[in-house]
CSV table of C-alpha atoms and ligand atoms in Angstrom, one decimal:
chain,number,residue,atom,x,y,z
K,199,MET,CA,7.0,-15.6,0.5
K,200,THR,CA,10.7,-15.1,0.3
K,201,ARG,CA,12.4,-12.0,-1.0
K,202,ASN,CA,13.1,-13.9,-4.2
K,203,THR,CA,9.5,-14.7,-5.0
K,204,VAL,CA,8.2,-11.2,-4.2
K,205,PHE,CA,11.0,-9.5,-6.1
K,206,SER,CA,11.0,-11.9,-9.0
K,207,SER,CA,12.0,-9.2,-11.5
K,208,HIS,CA,13.5,-5.7,-11.1
K,209,SER,CA,11.0,-2.9,-11.3
K,210,HIS,CA,8.1,-5.4,-11.1
K,211,ILE,CA,4.5,-4.3,-10.7
K,212,SER,CA,2.2,-5.1,-7.8
K,213,PHE,CA,-1.4,-4.0,-7.0
K,214,GLU,CA,-3.5,-3.0,-4.1
K,215,VAL,CA,-7.2,-3.7,-3.7
K,216,PHE,CA,-9.7,-3.0,-0.9
K,217,PRO,CA,-12.6,-5.2,0.4
K,218,PRO,CA,-16.1,-4.4,-0.9
K,219,LYS,CA,-18.4,-2.8,1.7
K,220,LYS,CA,-20.8,-5.8,1.5
K,221,TRP,CA,-20.2,-9.5,1.1
K,222,GLU,CA,-22.5,-9.3,-2.0
K,223,GLY,CA,-19.7,-7.3,-3.6
K,224,PHE,CA,-17.3,-10.3,-3.5
K,225,PRO,CA,-18.1,-11.8,-6.9
K,226,ASN,CA,-17.3,-8.5,-8.5
K,227,LEU,CA,-14.0,-8.2,-6.6
K,228,TYR,CA,-13.1,-11.7,-7.6
K,229,GLU,CA,-13.6,-10.8,-11.2
K,230,THR,CA,-11.3,-7.8,-10.7
K,231,LEU,CA,-8.7,-10.0,-9.1
K,232,ASP,CA,-8.9,-12.5,-11.9
K,233,ALA,CA,-8.3,-9.7,-14.4
K,234,LEU,CA,-5.4,-8.4,-12.3
K,235,ARG,CA,-3.9,-11.9,-12.2
K,236,ASP,CA,-3.6,-11.8,-16.0
K,237,LEU,CA,-1.3,-8.8,-15.7
K,238,SER,CA,1.3,-11.0,-13.9
K,239,PRO,CA,1.9,-8.9,-10.8
K,240,SER,CA,4.5,-9.9,-8.3
K,241,PHE,CA,1.9,-9.6,-5.5
K,242,ILE,CA,-1.5,-8.2,-4.8
K,243,SER,CA,-2.2,-6.7,-1.4
K,244,CYS,CA,-5.5,-6.0,0.3
K,245,THR,CA,-6.3,-3.3,2.8
K,246,TYR,CA,-7.6,-3.7,6.3
K,247,GLY,CA,-10.0,-1.4,8.3
K,248,ALA,CA,-8.2,0.8,10.9
K,249,GLY,CA,-10.6,-0.6,13.5
K,250,GLY,CA,-10.3,-4.2,12.3
K,251,SER,CA,-13.9,-4.2,11.0
K,252,ASN,CA,-12.9,-5.7,7.6
K,253,SER,CA,-10.5,-8.3,9.0
K,254,LYS,CA,-12.5,-11.4,7.8
K,255,LYS,CA,-13.0,-9.8,4.4
K,256,THR,CA,-9.2,-9.0,4.1
K,257,ALA,CA,-8.4,-12.6,5.1
K,258,GLU,CA,-10.9,-14.1,2.5
K,259,ILE,CA,-9.6,-11.9,-0.3
K,260,VAL,CA,-5.9,-12.6,0.4
K,261,SER,CA,-6.6,-16.3,0.7
K,262,TYR,CA,-8.3,-16.1,-2.7
K,263,ILE,CA,-5.2,-14.3,-4.2
K,264,GLN,CA,-2.8,-16.8,-2.6
K,265,ASN,CA,-4.6,-20.1,-2.9
K,266,HIS,CA,-6.9,-19.7,-5.9
K,267,LEU,CA,-4.9,-17.3,-8.1
K,268,HIS,CA,-1.6,-18.6,-7.0
K,269,ILE,CA,-0.1,-15.2,-6.7
K,270,GLU,CA,1.6,-13.9,-3.6
K,271,GLY,CA,-1.1,-12.1,-1.5
K,272,ILE,CA,-0.3,-9.6,1.2
K,273,ALA,CA,-2.8,-9.0,4.0
K,274,HIS,CA,-2.6,-5.4,5.5
K,275,LEU,CA,-2.9,-5.5,9.3
K,276,THR,CA,-3.5,-2.4,11.4
K,277,CYS,CA,-2.7,-2.4,15.1
K,278,ALA,CA,-4.6,0.7,16.2
K,279,ALA,CA,-7.4,-1.4,17.7
K,280,LEU,CA,-5.6,-4.7,18.3
K,281,THR,CA,-5.4,-6.3,21.7
K,282,GLU,CA,-2.8,-9.1,22.3
K,283,GLU,CA,-5.6,-11.6,22.1
K,284,SER,CA,-7.0,-10.3,18.8
K,285,PHE,CA,-3.5,-10.0,17.3
K,286,LEU,CA,-2.8,-13.7,18.1
K,287,SER,CA,-6.1,-14.9,16.8
K,288,THR,CA,-5.6,-12.8,13.6
K,289,ILE,CA,-2.2,-14.4,13.1
K,290,ARG,CA,-3.7,-17.8,13.7
K,291,THR,CA,-6.5,-17.1,11.2
K,292,PHE,CA,-4.1,-15.9,8.6
K,293,ARG,CA,-2.0,-19.0,8.9
K,294,GLU,CA,-5.0,-21.3,8.8
K,295,MET,CA,-6.1,-19.6,5.6
K,296,GLY,CA,-2.7,-20.1,3.9
K,297,ILE,CA,-1.7,-16.4,4.2
K,298,HIS,CA,2.0,-15.8,4.9
K,299,ASN,CA,2.7,-12.2,4.0
K,300,VAL,CA,1.6,-9.2,6.1
K,301,LEU,CA,1.9,-5.4,5.6
K,302,ALA,CA,2.2,-4.3,9.3
K,303,LEU,CA,0.6,-0.9,9.9
K,304,ARG,CA,-0.6,1.3,12.7
K,305,GLY,CA,-3.8,2.7,11.0
K,306,ASP,CA,-5.4,6.0,12.0
K,307,LYS,CA,-7.8,6.4,14.9
K,308,PRO,CA,-11.0,4.5,14.1
K,309,ALA,CA,-14.1,6.7,14.0
K,310,ASP,CA,-15.7,4.8,16.9
K,311,MET,CA,-12.6,4.9,19.1
K,312,SER,CA,-12.1,7.6,21.8
K,313,GLU,CA,-8.9,9.7,21.8
K,314,GLU,CA,-8.1,8.2,25.1
K,315,ALA,CA,-8.5,4.6,23.9
K,316,PHE,CA,-6.4,5.4,20.9
K,317,ALA,CA,-3.6,7.0,23.0
K,318,ASN,CA,-3.7,3.9,25.3
K,319,ARG,CA,-3.8,1.3,22.5
K,320,THR,CA,-1.9,-2.0,23.1
K,321,TYR,CA,0.4,-1.7,20.1
K,322,LYS,CA,1.6,1.8,19.6
K,323,HIS,CA,3.4,1.3,16.3
K,324,PRO,CA,3.7,-1.5,13.7
K,325,SER,CA,7.4,-2.0,14.8
K,326,GLU,CA,5.9,-3.9,17.8
K,327,LEU,CA,4.0,-6.3,15.5
K,328,ILE,CA,7.0,-7.1,13.2
K,329,PRO,CA,9.1,-9.4,15.5
K,330,PRO,CA,6.2,-11.6,16.5
K,331,LEU,CA,5.0,-11.8,12.9
K,332,LYS,CA,8.5,-12.8,11.8
K,333,GLU,CA,8.7,-15.3,14.5
K,334,ALA,CA,5.4,-16.8,13.3
K,335,GLY,CA,7.0,-17.2,9.9
K,336,PHE,CA,5.4,-14.3,8.0
K,337,THR,CA,7.2,-12.1,5.5
K,338,VAL,CA,6.5,-8.6,6.7
K,339,ALA,CA,6.3,-5.3,4.8
K,340,ALA,CA,5.9,-1.8,6.3
K,341,ALA,CA,4.7,1.6,5.0
K,342,CYS,CA,6.9,4.5,4.2
K,343,TYR,CA,6.2,8.2,3.3
K,344,PRO,CA,8.3,10.0,0.6
K,345,GLU,CA,6.7,13.3,1.8
K,346,LYS,CA,6.9,12.3,5.5
K,347,HIS,CA,4.0,11.0,7.6
K,348,PHE,CA,1.8,13.9,8.7
K,349,GLU,CA,2.5,13.3,12.4
K,350,ALA,CA,6.2,13.3,12.1
K,351,ALA,CA,8.0,16.5,13.2
K,352,SER,CA,10.5,16.2,10.4
K,353,MET,CA,11.6,14.0,7.5
K,354,GLU,CA,14.6,13.0,9.6
K,355,GLU,CA,12.4,11.9,12.5
K,356,ASP,CA,10.2,9.9,10.2
K,357,ILE,CA,13.2,8.2,8.6
K,358,HIS,CA,14.6,7.4,12.0
K,359,PHE,CA,11.5,5.5,12.9
K,360,LEU,CA,11.3,3.9,9.5
K,361,LYS,CA,14.8,2.6,10.1
K,362,TYR,CA,13.6,1.2,13.4
K,363,LYS,CA,10.8,-0.7,11.5
K,364,VAL,CA,13.5,-2.2,9.2
K,365,ASP,CA,15.7,-3.0,12.2
K,366,GLN,CA,12.8,-4.8,13.8
K,367,GLY,CA,12.7,-7.1,10.7
K,368,ALA,CA,10.6,-5.5,7.9
K,369,ASP,CA,11.5,-7.3,4.7
K,370,PHE,CA,10.5,-4.5,2.4
K,371,LEU,CA,8.7,-1.2,2.3
K,372,ILE,CA,5.7,0.1,0.3
K,373,SER,CA,5.5,3.8,-0.2
K,374,GLN,CA,2.6,6.2,0.2
K,375,LEU,CA,1.5,7.5,-3.2
K,376,PHE,CA,3.2,10.5,-4.8
K,377,PHE,CA,2.9,12.4,-8.0
K,378,ASP,CA,6.3,13.9,-8.2
K,379,ASN,CA,9.1,11.4,-8.9
K,380,ASP,CA,11.8,13.8,-7.8
K,381,ILE,CA,10.4,13.7,-4.3
K,382,PHE,CA,10.6,9.9,-4.3
K,383,TYR,CA,14.2,9.9,-5.5
K,384,ARG,CA,15.2,12.4,-2.7
K,385,PHE,CA,13.5,10.0,-0.3
K,386,LEU,CA,15.4,7.0,-1.6
K,387,GLU,CA,18.7,8.9,-1.1
K,388,MET,CA,17.7,9.8,2.5
K,389,CYS,CA,16.8,6.1,3.2
K,390,GLU,CA,20.2,5.0,1.7
K,391,LYS,CA,22.1,7.5,3.9
K,392,ALA,CA,20.1,6.2,6.9
K,393,GLY,CA,21.2,2.6,6.2
K,394,ILE,CA,17.8,1.4,5.1
K,395,ASP,CA,18.8,-1.4,2.8
K,396,VAL,CA,15.5,-3.3,2.1
K,397,PRO,CA,13.6,-2.9,-1.2
K,398,ILE,CA,11.3,0.1,-1.4
K,399,GLU,CA,8.2,-0.1,-3.6
K,400,ALA,CA,7.0,3.1,-5.2
K,401,GLY,CA,3.3,3.8,-4.6
K,402,ILE,CA,1.4,5.1,-7.7
K,403,MET,CA,-2.2,6.1,-7.8
K,404,PRO,CA,-3.7,6.7,-11.3
K,405,ILE,CA,-6.0,9.7,-11.0
K,406,THR,CA,-8.9,9.0,-13.3
K,407,SER,CA,-11.4,11.6,-12.2
K,408,PRO,CA,-11.2,15.1,-10.7
K,409,LYS,CA,-13.2,13.9,-7.7
K,410,MET,CA,-10.5,11.4,-6.8
K,411,ILE,CA,-7.8,14.1,-6.4
K,412,GLY,CA,-9.4,15.8,-3.3
K,413,THR,CA,-9.9,12.5,-1.4
K,414,THR,CA,-6.5,11.3,-2.4
K,415,ILE,CA,-4.7,14.4,-1.2
K,416,ASN,CA,-6.7,14.5,2.0
K,417,LEU,CA,-5.8,10.9,2.8
K,418,SER,CA,-2.2,10.8,1.6
K,419,GLY,CA,-1.0,14.4,2.0
K,420,ALA,CA,0.7,14.0,-1.4
K,421,SER,CA,1.7,17.3,-3.1
K,422,VAL,CA,0.3,18.0,-6.5
K,423,PRO,CA,2.9,19.1,-9.1
K,424,LYS,CA,2.0,21.7,-11.7
K,425,SER,CA,1.8,19.1,-14.4
K,426,MET,CA,-1.0,17.3,-12.5
K,427,ALA,CA,-2.8,20.5,-11.5
K,428,ASP,CA,-2.7,21.6,-15.2
K,429,LEU,CA,-4.2,18.2,-16.3
K,430,LEU,CA,-7.0,18.5,-13.7
K,431,ALA,CA,-7.8,22.1,-14.8
K,432,ARG,CA,-7.9,21.1,-18.4
K,433,TYR,CA,-10.0,18.0,-18.2
K,434,GLN,CA,-12.2,18.6,-15.2
K,435,ASP,CA,-15.4,18.7,-17.3
K,436,ASN,CA,-14.4,15.9,-19.6
K,437,PRO,CA,-14.5,12.6,-17.7
K,438,GLU,CA,-13.3,10.5,-20.7
K,439,GLU,CA,-10.3,12.7,-21.5
K,440,MET,CA,-9.6,13.0,-17.7
K,441,ARG,CA,-9.4,9.2,-17.4
K,442,LYS,CA,-7.0,9.0,-20.4
K,443,ALA,CA,-4.8,11.8,-19.2
K,444,GLY,CA,-4.7,10.4,-15.6
K,445,ILE,CA,-3.6,7.0,-16.9
K,446,ASP,CA,-1.1,8.6,-19.2
K,447,PHE,CA,0.3,10.6,-16.2
K,448,ALA,CA,0.7,7.3,-14.2
K,449,ILE,CA,2.4,5.6,-17.2
K,450,ARG,CA,4.9,8.4,-17.6
K,451,GLN,CA,5.6,8.3,-13.8
K,452,ILE,CA,6.2,4.5,-14.0
K,453,ARG,CA,8.4,4.6,-17.1
K,454,ASP,CA,10.6,7.2,-15.4
K,455,LEU,CA,10.8,5.2,-12.2
K,456,ARG,CA,11.7,2.1,-14.1
K,457,GLU,CA,14.4,3.9,-16.1
K,458,ARG,CA,15.8,4.9,-12.7
K,459,GLY,CA,15.8,1.3,-11.7
K,460,VAL,CA,13.4,1.4,-8.7
K,461,ASP,CA,12.8,-1.8,-6.9
K,462,GLY,CA,9.1,-2.1,-7.8
K,463,VAL,CA,5.9,-0.1,-8.5
K,464,HIS,CA,2.8,-0.7,-6.4
K,465,ILE,CA,-0.3,0.5,-8.1
K,466,TYR,CA,-3.3,1.6,-5.9
K,467,THR,CA,-5.9,0.2,-8.3
K,468,MET,CA,-9.0,1.4,-6.4
K,469,ASN,CA,-10.4,-2.0,-7.6
K,470,HIS,CA,-10.3,-0.8,-11.2
K,471,ALA,CA,-8.8,-3.6,-13.2
K,472,ASP,CA,-9.4,-1.8,-16.5
K,473,VAL,CA,-7.1,1.1,-15.4
K,474,ALA,CA,-4.4,-1.4,-14.3
K,475,LYS,CA,-4.8,-3.1,-17.6
K,476,ASP,CA,-4.4,0.1,-19.7
K,477,ILE,CA,-1.3,1.0,-17.7
K,478,CYS,CA,0.3,-2.5,-18.0
K,479,GLY,CA,-0.6,-2.7,-21.7
K,480,ALA,CA,1.2,0.6,-22.4
K,481,LEU,CA,4.2,-0.4,-20.3
F,218,FAD,P1,3.8,4.3,12.0
F,218,FAD,O1,4.9,3.5,11.5
F,218,FAD,O2,3.5,4.0,13.5
F,218,FAD,O3,4.0,5.8,11.8
F,218,FAD,C1,3.1,6.8,12.2
F,218,FAD,C2,3.8,7.9,12.9
F,218,FAD,O4,4.5,7.5,14.1
F,218,FAD,C3,4.9,8.5,12.0
F,218,FAD,O5,4.9,9.9,12.2
F,218,FAD,C4,6.2,7.9,12.5
F,218,FAD,O6,7.3,8.7,12.3
F,218,FAD,C5,5.9,7.7,14.0
F,218,FAD,N1,6.6,6.5,14.5
F,218,FAD,C6,6.7,5.3,13.9
F,218,FAD,N2,7.3,4.4,14.7
F,218,FAD,C7,7.5,5.0,15.9
F,218,FAD,C8,8.1,4.7,17.2
F,218,FAD,N3,8.5,3.4,17.4
F,218,FAD,N4,8.0,5.6,18.2
F,218,FAD,C9,7.5,6.8,18.0
F,218,FAD,N5,7.0,7.2,16.8
F,218,FAD,C10,7.0,6.4,15.8
F,218,FAD,N6,-4.5,2.3,6.8
F,218,FAD,C11,-5.5,1.5,7.1
F,218,FAD,O7,-6.3,1.8,8.0
F,218,FAD,N7,-5.6,0.3,6.4
F,218,FAD,C12,-4.8,-0.1,5.4
F,218,FAD,O8,-4.9,-1.2,4.9
F,218,FAD,C13,-3.7,0.8,5.1
F,218,FAD,N8,-2.8,0.5,4.1
F,218,FAD,C14,-1.8,1.3,3.9
F,218,FAD,C15,-0.8,0.9,2.9
F,218,FAD,C16,0.3,1.8,2.6
F,218,FAD,C17,1.3,1.3,1.6
F,218,FAD,C18,0.4,3.0,3.3
F,218,FAD,C19,1.6,3.9,3.0
F,218,FAD,C20,-0.5,3.4,4.3
F,218,FAD,C21,-1.6,2.5,4.6
F,218,FAD,N9,-2.6,2.9,5.5
F,218,FAD,C22,-3.6,2.0,5.8
F,218,FAD,C23,-2.5,4.2,6.2
F,218,FAD,C24,-1.7,4.1,7.5
F,218,FAD,O9,-2.4,3.2,8.5
F,218,FAD,C25,-1.6,5.5,8.1
F,218,FAD,O10,-0.8,6.3,7.3
F,218,FAD,C26,-1.2,5.6,9.6
F,218,FAD,O11,-1.4,7.0,10.0
F,218,FAD,C27,0.3,5.3,9.8
F,218,FAD,O12,0.5,4.0,9.7
F,218,FAD,P2,2.1,3.5,9.8
F,218,FAD,O13,2.0,2.0,9.8
F,218,FAD,O14,2.9,4.2,8.8
F,218,FAD,O15,2.4,4.0,11.3
């Protein structure tokens, strides 16, 4: 994937999916992917377990996206539990399966890994994966955090290490989800000042049920603006209206981002093609 094919249009849309828990869930996911293909995304990415447990599933799914749907597929790859051997064999598998785009990540400490093993992991940060991946011919993306990564002492420190990922060869960045566009615009300004000159995709998560918001905030650390809090309070007992209002919120966010000319919008679909379809239809 070259920059030109990923960024085929300004403010394009891309999607993220995750592997089903069981292999029996694959036919359903393939139906979801077929439906997402019809929305003409620039790419579809697929997550990877922090401990590498889903690596085969991720590879299968991205291969389906790339080779069957003929859309650019991006395989997430976390390094928290990678050894040099498992890294090289994963790269080999990806290549053999026709995958050539990777989102290089650290991942959080896997549940079955001790603190000590995590502290002594082979690859400390995804910046160490980027040069070998580039050398092997992959296009490489990295993650970024408009509200800073929870471990970073400051936004400045986080951006310093983000710049390092770009200097190591990251071709573009995909952001953690956020609900307040002003936070993203401030982040873009900081990146520009730091000399980060690669495209930055804005991560958008449509909140379609009150239950989703708790998990989402826990995992992402995203702050909830008053407009989102009001919406949750208003529709918490009305799932149908909540779904509509959550989709509408995402549409308004995306419209504003596009008006401001962002590089692209990456939708965390949570494997709900119907939600992605409603959003793209409105856009
Ligand atoms: P890093 O870039 O290593 O950043 C983590 C912390 O280390 C930050 O505080 C950063 O400032 C600091 N840091 C970075 N580089 C250095 C350095 N060289 N030296 C010292 N400190 C440094 N998790 C999964 O398990 N599977 C997935 O598929 C997945 N997909 C994701 C997709 C996106 C778009 C995003 C935003 C996150 C995703 N995550 C996923 C979550 C991610 O793994 C976690 O947020 C993790 O805690 C950090 O990963 P990272 O790649 O940003 O790490």
